[in-house]
Structures are given as C-alpha cells and as structure tokens.
Coordinates of C-alpha atoms in Angstrom, one line a residue:
X1 CA 14.0 -39.5 -33.9
X2 CA 17.4 -40.6 -33.1
X3 CA 18.9 -38.4 -35.8
X4 CA 21.4 -36.0 -34.7
X5 CA 20.6 -32.3 -35.3
X6 CA 23.1 -30.7 -37.7
X7 CA 23.5 -27.0 -36.9
X8 CA 25.1 -26.6 -40.3
X9 CA 22.0 -27.8 -42.1
X10 CA 20.3 -25.4 -44.5
X11 CA 17.1 -25.3 -42.4
X12 CA 19.0 -23.8 -39.4
X13 CA 20.7 -21.0 -41.3
X14 CA 20.0 -17.4 -40.3
X15 CA 17.3 -15.8 -42.4
X16 CA 18.5 -12.3 -42.0
X17 CA 22.3 -12.5 -42.3
X18 CA 22.6 -8.8 -43.3
X19 CA 20.6 -7.5 -40.3
X20 CA 22.2 -4.6 -38.4
X21 CA 20.6 -3.3 -35.2
X22 CA 19.6 0.4 -35.2
X23 CA 21.9 2.9 -33.6
X24 CA 21.4 3.5 -29.9
X25 CA 20.3 7.1 -30.7
X26 CA 17.3 5.9 -32.7
X27 CA 14.3 5.1 -30.5
X28 CA 11.5 3.3 -32.3
X29 CA 8.2 2.8 -30.6
X30 CA 5.9 0.0 -31.7
X31 CA 2.9 1.2 -33.6
X32 CA 0.5 0.1 -30.8
X33 CA 2.3 2.5 -28.4
X34 CA 2.0 5.4 -30.8
X35 CA -1.8 4.7 -31.3
X36 CA -2.2 4.4 -27.6
X37 CA -0.7 7.8 -27.0
X38 CA -2.9 9.3 -29.8
X39 CA -6.0 7.8 -28.2
X40 CA -5.1 9.0 -24.8
X41 CA -4.6 12.5 -26.2
X42 CA -8.0 12.4 -27.9
X43 CA -9.7 11.1 -24.7
X44 CA -8.1 13.9 -22.6
X45 CA -9.0 16.5 -25.2
X46 CA -12.7 15.3 -25.3
X47 CA -12.9 15.2 -21.5
X48 CA -11.4 18.6 -21.2
X49 CA -14.1 20.0 -23.7
X50 CA -16.9 18.2 -21.9
X51 CA -15.8 19.3 -18.5
X52 CA -15.3 22.9 -19.7
X53 CA -18.8 22.9 -21.2
X54 CA -20.3 21.5 -17.9
X55 CA -18.5 24.1 -15.9
X56 CA -19.9 26.9 -18.1
X57 CA -23.4 25.3 -17.7
X58 CA -23.0 25.0 -14.0
X59 CA -21.8 28.7 -13.7
X60 CA -24.8 29.7 -15.9
X61 CA -27.2 27.8 -13.7
X62 CA -25.8 29.0 -10.3
X63 CA -24.8 32.5 -11.1
X64 CA -28.2 34.0 -11.0
X65 CA -27.3 34.4 -7.3
X66 CA -31.0 35.3 -6.7
X67 CA -32.3 31.9 -5.6
X68 CA -32.6 30.4 -2.2
X69 CA -31.6 31.8 1.1
X70 CA -28.8 34.3 1.8
X71 CA -26.6 31.4 3.1
X72 CA -27.1 29.5 -0.1
X73 CA -26.3 32.5 -2.3
X74 CA -23.2 33.1 -0.1
X75 CA -22.1 29.5 -0.7
X76 CA -22.7 29.9 -4.5
X77 CA -20.4 33.0 -4.4
X78 CA -17.8 31.1 -2.5
X79 CA -17.9 28.1 -5.0
X80 CA -17.6 30.4 -8.0
X81 CA -14.6 32.1 -6.4
X82 CA -13.0 28.7 -6.0
X83 CA -13.6 27.7 -9.6
X84 CA -12.0 31.0 -10.7
X85 CA -13.8 30.9 -14.1
X86 CA -14.2 34.2 -15.9
X87 CA -17.7 33.3 -17.1
X88 CA -19.1 34.1 -13.6
X89 CA -17.7 37.6 -13.5
X90 CA -20.9 39.4 -14.8
X91 CA -23.2 37.7 -12.3
X92 CA -20.8 38.1 -9.4
X93 CA -20.5 41.9 -10.3
X94 CA -24.2 42.2 -10.5
X95 CA -24.7 40.5 -7.1
X96 CA -22.1 42.9 -5.6
X97 CA -23.9 45.8 -7.0
X98 CA -27.3 44.9 -5.6
X99 CA -27.6 47.2 -2.5
X100 CA -30.6 45.2 -1.2
X101 CA -28.5 41.9 -1.2
X102 CA -27.3 40.5 2.1
X103 CA -23.9 42.0 3.1
X104 CA -22.3 38.6 3.4
X105 CA -23.4 37.5 0.0
X106 CA -21.9 40.8 -1.4
X107 CA -18.7 40.1 0.6
X108 CA -18.3 36.7 -0.8
X109 CA -19.0 37.9 -4.4
X110 CA -16.2 40.6 -3.9
X111 CA -13.8 37.9 -2.7
X112 CA -14.7 35.7 -5.6
X113 CA -14.0 38.5 -8.0
X114 CA -10.6 39.0 -6.4
X115 CA -9.9 35.3 -6.6
X116 CA -10.8 35.1 -10.3
X117 CA -8.1 37.8 -10.8
X118 CA -9.1 39.0 -14.3
X119 CA -9.1 42.5 -15.6
X120 CA -12.9 42.3 -15.9
X121 CA -13.1 42.1 -12.1
X122 CA -11.3 45.3 -11.3
X123 CA -14.1 47.8 -12.2
X124 CA -16.6 46.3 -9.9
X125 CA -14.2 46.0 -7.0
X126 CA -13.0 49.6 -7.3
X127 CA -16.5 50.8 -7.6
X128 CA -17.5 49.4 -4.3
X129 CA -14.5 50.4 -2.3
X130 CA -16.7 53.2 -1.0
X131 CA -19.8 51.1 -0.3
X132 CA -22.1 52.0 2.6
X133 CA -21.5 48.5 4.1
X134 CA -18.2 48.3 5.9
X135 CA -17.9 44.6 5.3
X136 CA -18.3 45.2 1.5
X137 CA -15.7 48.0 1.6
X138 CA -13.2 45.8 3.4
X139 CA -14.0 42.8 1.2
X140 CA -13.2 44.9 -1.9
X141 CA -9.9 46.0 -0.4
X142 CA -9.0 42.3 0.4
X143 CA -10.2 41.3 -3.1
X144 CA -8.1 43.9 -4.8
X145 CA -5.1 42.6 -2.9
X146 CA -6.1 39.0 -3.9
X147 CA -6.3 40.2 -7.5
X148 CA -2.8 41.6 -7.3
X149 CA -1.5 38.3 -5.8
X150 CA -3.3 36.2 -8.5
X151 CA -1.5 38.2 -11.2
X152 CA 1.9 38.1 -9.5
X153 CA 4.7 35.6 -9.3
X154 CA 4.5 35.4 -5.5
X155 CA 4.5 32.0 -3.9
X156 CA 2.4 32.8 -0.9
X157 CA -0.6 35.1 -0.5
X158 CA -0.4 36.1 3.1
X159 CA 3.3 36.8 3.6
X160 CA 3.1 40.2 5.3
X161 CA 5.1 39.0 8.4
X162 CA 7.9 37.7 6.1
X163 CA 8.0 41.0 4.3
X164 CA 8.2 42.9 7.7
X165 CA 10.9 40.6 8.9
X166 CA 12.9 41.1 5.6
X167 CA 12.5 44.9 6.0
X168 CA 13.9 44.8 9.6
X169 CA 17.0 42.8 8.6

C-alpha cells in the first residue's frame, strides 16, 4: 500500500487518445431525451383525439336542446357557444328555427352560432334577422357581428368607442 502511484504507468494511459470533441454547432441529444420527446408527442396526440371524441359525444348528447327547462336549454346553448365546435351548428340552428321555443333559448342559440363563426352558421342567422321576436332579431344582428369578428384579425370585439375616437382625430 505504500507504493507510489506512477502516472506514467501503462494502466493510467488515456484510452481514447485520438478523441476530438464535436463542433459547437453540433448538438447531440441523448437517446433517452429523444424517446421522451417522442413519448410526450404520442401522449399529447392520443389525449387530443380522446378529448376531441369526448367533446363530439358531449355535443351530441346536449344538442338536442329539447330536454329540461328553458333555463337549462338556454345554458346548453351558452356552453355550446363557448365550446365553438362546428358539430353543434345543426342543432343550434334547429333550436333557433323552432318558433315555439322560448325566446331566450333562441337568443342564446343565435349568439352561440355567431361565436362559432363558421360559414355554416350564416344562413340560419340571416334567416332569422326578420323574426317576430325582437330579442331573436337583435340577437341575430349581434351574432352576425360576432361572426364577422371571429373571422377577422381584430384584437378586441367591442371596440366601437375606439373606432369613434379614431374617426374624430
């Protein structure tokens, strides 16, 4: 144990004498990082597919808009507008078209269609601009404005005062 260590001894020589580090431009990730990124991408893709499927099922279940009280149907219309999923357009349009439906339910369906902002919403909204119910007429006007906003590059929806101030300057 009292032997001195000889740094020149064969057992201490560098194994990879001809090793040169990679250039600073080359970035090499360890394999486990690459596999981790691939696994995360797969998980995100699967979750997106599952959630998309669940949203479509939820829309299908709720969009009958014929169940429960008028308040409940109104809330369903509101939620579908917040989800902004095009799969709910036929049912929202049908509820808007039902003349015997509560006016507030029809109002909410109109606003939901405007919020969705797809071309498939325009026909129903334009059709009911002349509805007998004033609240439905006005809701369709607002919804058409919302539709225009959803398809524009505007930052803020209700910026009428800013536009007026800009016109006066």
